[in-house]
Coordinates of C-alpha atoms and ligand atoms in Angstrom, one line a residue:
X2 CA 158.3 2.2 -46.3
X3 CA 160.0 -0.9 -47.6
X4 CA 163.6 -0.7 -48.2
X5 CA 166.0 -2.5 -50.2
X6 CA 170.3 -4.2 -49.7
X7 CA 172.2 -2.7 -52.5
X8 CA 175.1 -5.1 -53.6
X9 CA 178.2 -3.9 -55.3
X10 CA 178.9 -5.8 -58.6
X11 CA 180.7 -8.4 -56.4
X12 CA 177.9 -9.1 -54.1
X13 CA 179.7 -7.1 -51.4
X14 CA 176.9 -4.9 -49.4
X15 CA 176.8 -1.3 -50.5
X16 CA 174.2 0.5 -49.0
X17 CA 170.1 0.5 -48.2
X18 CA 167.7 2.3 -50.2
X19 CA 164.2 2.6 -50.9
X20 CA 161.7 -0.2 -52.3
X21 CA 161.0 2.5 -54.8
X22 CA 164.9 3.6 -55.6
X23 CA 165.8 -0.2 -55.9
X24 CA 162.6 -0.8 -58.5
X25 CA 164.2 2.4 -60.7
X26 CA 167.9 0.9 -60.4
X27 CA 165.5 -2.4 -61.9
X28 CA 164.5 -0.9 -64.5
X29 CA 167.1 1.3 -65.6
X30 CA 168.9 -2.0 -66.1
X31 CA 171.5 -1.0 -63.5
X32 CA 170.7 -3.7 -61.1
X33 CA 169.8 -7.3 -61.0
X34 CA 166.8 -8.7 -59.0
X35 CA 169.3 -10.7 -56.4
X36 CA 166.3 -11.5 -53.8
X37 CA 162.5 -10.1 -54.2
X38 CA 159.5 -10.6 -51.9
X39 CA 156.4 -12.1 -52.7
X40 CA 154.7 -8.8 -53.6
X41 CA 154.7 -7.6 -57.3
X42 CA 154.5 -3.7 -58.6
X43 CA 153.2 -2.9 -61.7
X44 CA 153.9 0.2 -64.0
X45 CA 152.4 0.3 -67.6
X46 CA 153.5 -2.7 -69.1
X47 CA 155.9 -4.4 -66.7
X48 CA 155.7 -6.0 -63.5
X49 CA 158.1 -6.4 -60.6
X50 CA 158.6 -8.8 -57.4
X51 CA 159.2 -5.9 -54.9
X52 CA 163.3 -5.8 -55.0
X53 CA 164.8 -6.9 -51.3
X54 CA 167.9 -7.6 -52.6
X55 CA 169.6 -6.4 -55.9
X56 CA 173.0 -6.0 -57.2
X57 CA 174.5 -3.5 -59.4
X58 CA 175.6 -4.5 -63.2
X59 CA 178.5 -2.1 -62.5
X60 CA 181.3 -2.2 -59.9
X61 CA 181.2 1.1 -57.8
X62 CA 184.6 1.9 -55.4
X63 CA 183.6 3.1 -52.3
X64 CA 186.2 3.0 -49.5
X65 CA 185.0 1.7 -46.8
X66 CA 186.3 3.9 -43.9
X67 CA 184.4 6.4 -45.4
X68 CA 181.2 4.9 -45.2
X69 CA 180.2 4.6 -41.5
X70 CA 179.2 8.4 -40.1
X71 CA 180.8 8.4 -36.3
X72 CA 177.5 9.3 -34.4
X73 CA 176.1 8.2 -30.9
X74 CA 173.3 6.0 -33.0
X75 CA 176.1 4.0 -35.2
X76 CA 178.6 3.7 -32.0
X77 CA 175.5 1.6 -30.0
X78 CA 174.8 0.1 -33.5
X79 CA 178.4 -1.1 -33.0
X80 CA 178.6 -1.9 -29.4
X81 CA 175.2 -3.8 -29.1
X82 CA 174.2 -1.2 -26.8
X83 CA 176.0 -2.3 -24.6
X84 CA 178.4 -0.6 -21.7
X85 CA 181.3 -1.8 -23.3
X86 CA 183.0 -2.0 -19.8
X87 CA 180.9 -3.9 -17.6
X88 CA 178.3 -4.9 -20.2
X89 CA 175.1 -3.3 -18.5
X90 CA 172.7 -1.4 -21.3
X91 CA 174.7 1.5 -22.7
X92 CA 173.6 5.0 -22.3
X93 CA 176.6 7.2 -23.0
X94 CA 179.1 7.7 -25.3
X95 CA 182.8 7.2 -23.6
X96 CA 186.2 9.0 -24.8
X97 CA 188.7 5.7 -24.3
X98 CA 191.3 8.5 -23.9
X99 CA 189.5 11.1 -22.4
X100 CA 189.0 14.5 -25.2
X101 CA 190.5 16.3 -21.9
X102 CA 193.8 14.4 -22.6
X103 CA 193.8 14.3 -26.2
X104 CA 191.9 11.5 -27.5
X105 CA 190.2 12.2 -30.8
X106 CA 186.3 11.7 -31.5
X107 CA 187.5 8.8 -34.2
X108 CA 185.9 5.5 -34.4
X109 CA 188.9 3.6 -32.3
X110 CA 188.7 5.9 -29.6
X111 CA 184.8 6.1 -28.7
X112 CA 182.8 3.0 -27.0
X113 CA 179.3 2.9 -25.7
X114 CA 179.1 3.3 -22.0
X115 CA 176.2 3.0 -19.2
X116 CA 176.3 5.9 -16.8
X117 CA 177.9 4.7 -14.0
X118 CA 181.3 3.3 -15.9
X119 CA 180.8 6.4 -17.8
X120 CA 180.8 8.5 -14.5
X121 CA 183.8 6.3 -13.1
X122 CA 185.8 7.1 -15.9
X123 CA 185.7 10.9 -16.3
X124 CA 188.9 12.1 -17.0
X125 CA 191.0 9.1 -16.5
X126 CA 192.3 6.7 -19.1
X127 CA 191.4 2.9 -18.7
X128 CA 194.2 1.8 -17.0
X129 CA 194.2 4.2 -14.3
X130 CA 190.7 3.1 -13.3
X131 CA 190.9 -0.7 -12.8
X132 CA 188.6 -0.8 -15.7
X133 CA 188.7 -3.1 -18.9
X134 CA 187.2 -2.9 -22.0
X135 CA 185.1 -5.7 -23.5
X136 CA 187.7 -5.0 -26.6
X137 CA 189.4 -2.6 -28.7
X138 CA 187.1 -0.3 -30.3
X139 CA 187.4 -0.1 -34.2
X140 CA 185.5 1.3 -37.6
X141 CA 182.4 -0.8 -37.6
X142 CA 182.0 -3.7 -39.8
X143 CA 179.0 -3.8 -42.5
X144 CA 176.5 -5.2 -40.7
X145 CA 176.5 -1.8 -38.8
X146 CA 176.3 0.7 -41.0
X147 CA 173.5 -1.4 -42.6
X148 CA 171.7 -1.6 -38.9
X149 CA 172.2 2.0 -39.1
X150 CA 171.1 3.0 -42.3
X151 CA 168.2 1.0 -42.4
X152 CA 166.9 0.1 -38.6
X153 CA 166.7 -3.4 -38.8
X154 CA 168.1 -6.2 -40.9
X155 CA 166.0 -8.3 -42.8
X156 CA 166.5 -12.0 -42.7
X157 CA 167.1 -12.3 -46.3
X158 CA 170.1 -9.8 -45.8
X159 CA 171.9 -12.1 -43.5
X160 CA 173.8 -14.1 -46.0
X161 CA 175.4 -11.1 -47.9
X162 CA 176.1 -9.3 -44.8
X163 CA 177.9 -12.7 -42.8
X164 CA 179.8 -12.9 -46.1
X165 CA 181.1 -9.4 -46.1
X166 CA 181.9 -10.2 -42.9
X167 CA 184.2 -13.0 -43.3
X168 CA 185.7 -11.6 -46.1
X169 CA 186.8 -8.4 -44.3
X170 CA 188.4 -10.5 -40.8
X171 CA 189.9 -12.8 -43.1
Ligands
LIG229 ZN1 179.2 0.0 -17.5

């Protein structure tokens, strides 16, 4: 199943849907074609480029804390599946400040971890181990939660997502 980049109004990413949800948003007039492969779908009496990008004719408020779910698949997602430690391919999830001592399951707290850092960590907190972190963890940008939602990114994605990118560093 084909799948769609949903813009906000303001060509900021929104979300990933269905080939098939995009085409209604098409049609309903709620959405623009932004970018559309080279297949074409035809219903009754009109005919649509399959939708790969479109953007919505309305401005919707999302915040964005709210829209990455903290789960083990959007944390590698994050990470690059990588040990975030020593850099070795990640396996585990690891409590920065151990749950033992009060660290909270929250985005800045979590990293992805390989087994062995993961296992050398246990109950201690990074500075007691001679560890270091790659960096500070933090709520993941865009291209993340549209990694997640959708399993890949498609090249013709790239240019919104690097934008919404830039725009939320800068
Ligand atoms: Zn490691």
């Amino acid at each position: 199943m084909s799948q769609a980049l949903v813009l906000n109004a303001t060509f900021e990413p929104l979300c990933v849907v269905s080939t098939r949800r995009a085409l209604l948003l098409l049609i309903d007039e709620k959405a623009e074609q932004v970018h559309a492969t080279d297949r074409i779908f035809r219903a009754e009496r009109v005919a649509f480029a399959e939708p790969s990008v479109v953007r919505l004719r309305y401005y919707v408020k999302v915040p964005y804390r709210a829209r990455v779910a903290l789960n083990r698949r959007a944390v590698f997602a994050r990470d690059g599946h990588r040990c975030q430690y020593c850099g070795d391919s990640a396996e585990n999830i690891d409590h920065v400040i151990p749950r033992s001592r009060g660290g909270l399951h929250v985005w800045d707290n979590v990293v992805a971890s390989c087994r062995p850092c993961n296992a050398r960590k246990r109950d201690h907190l990074v500075e007691e181990t001679g560890m270091r972190l790659k960096r500070p963890p933090s709520v993941p940008r865009q291209r993340t939660f549209i990694l997640v939602a959708s399993g890949a990114i498609r090249s013709e994605w790239e240019p919104f997502l690097e934008q919404a990118s830039a725009s939320l560093s800068a």
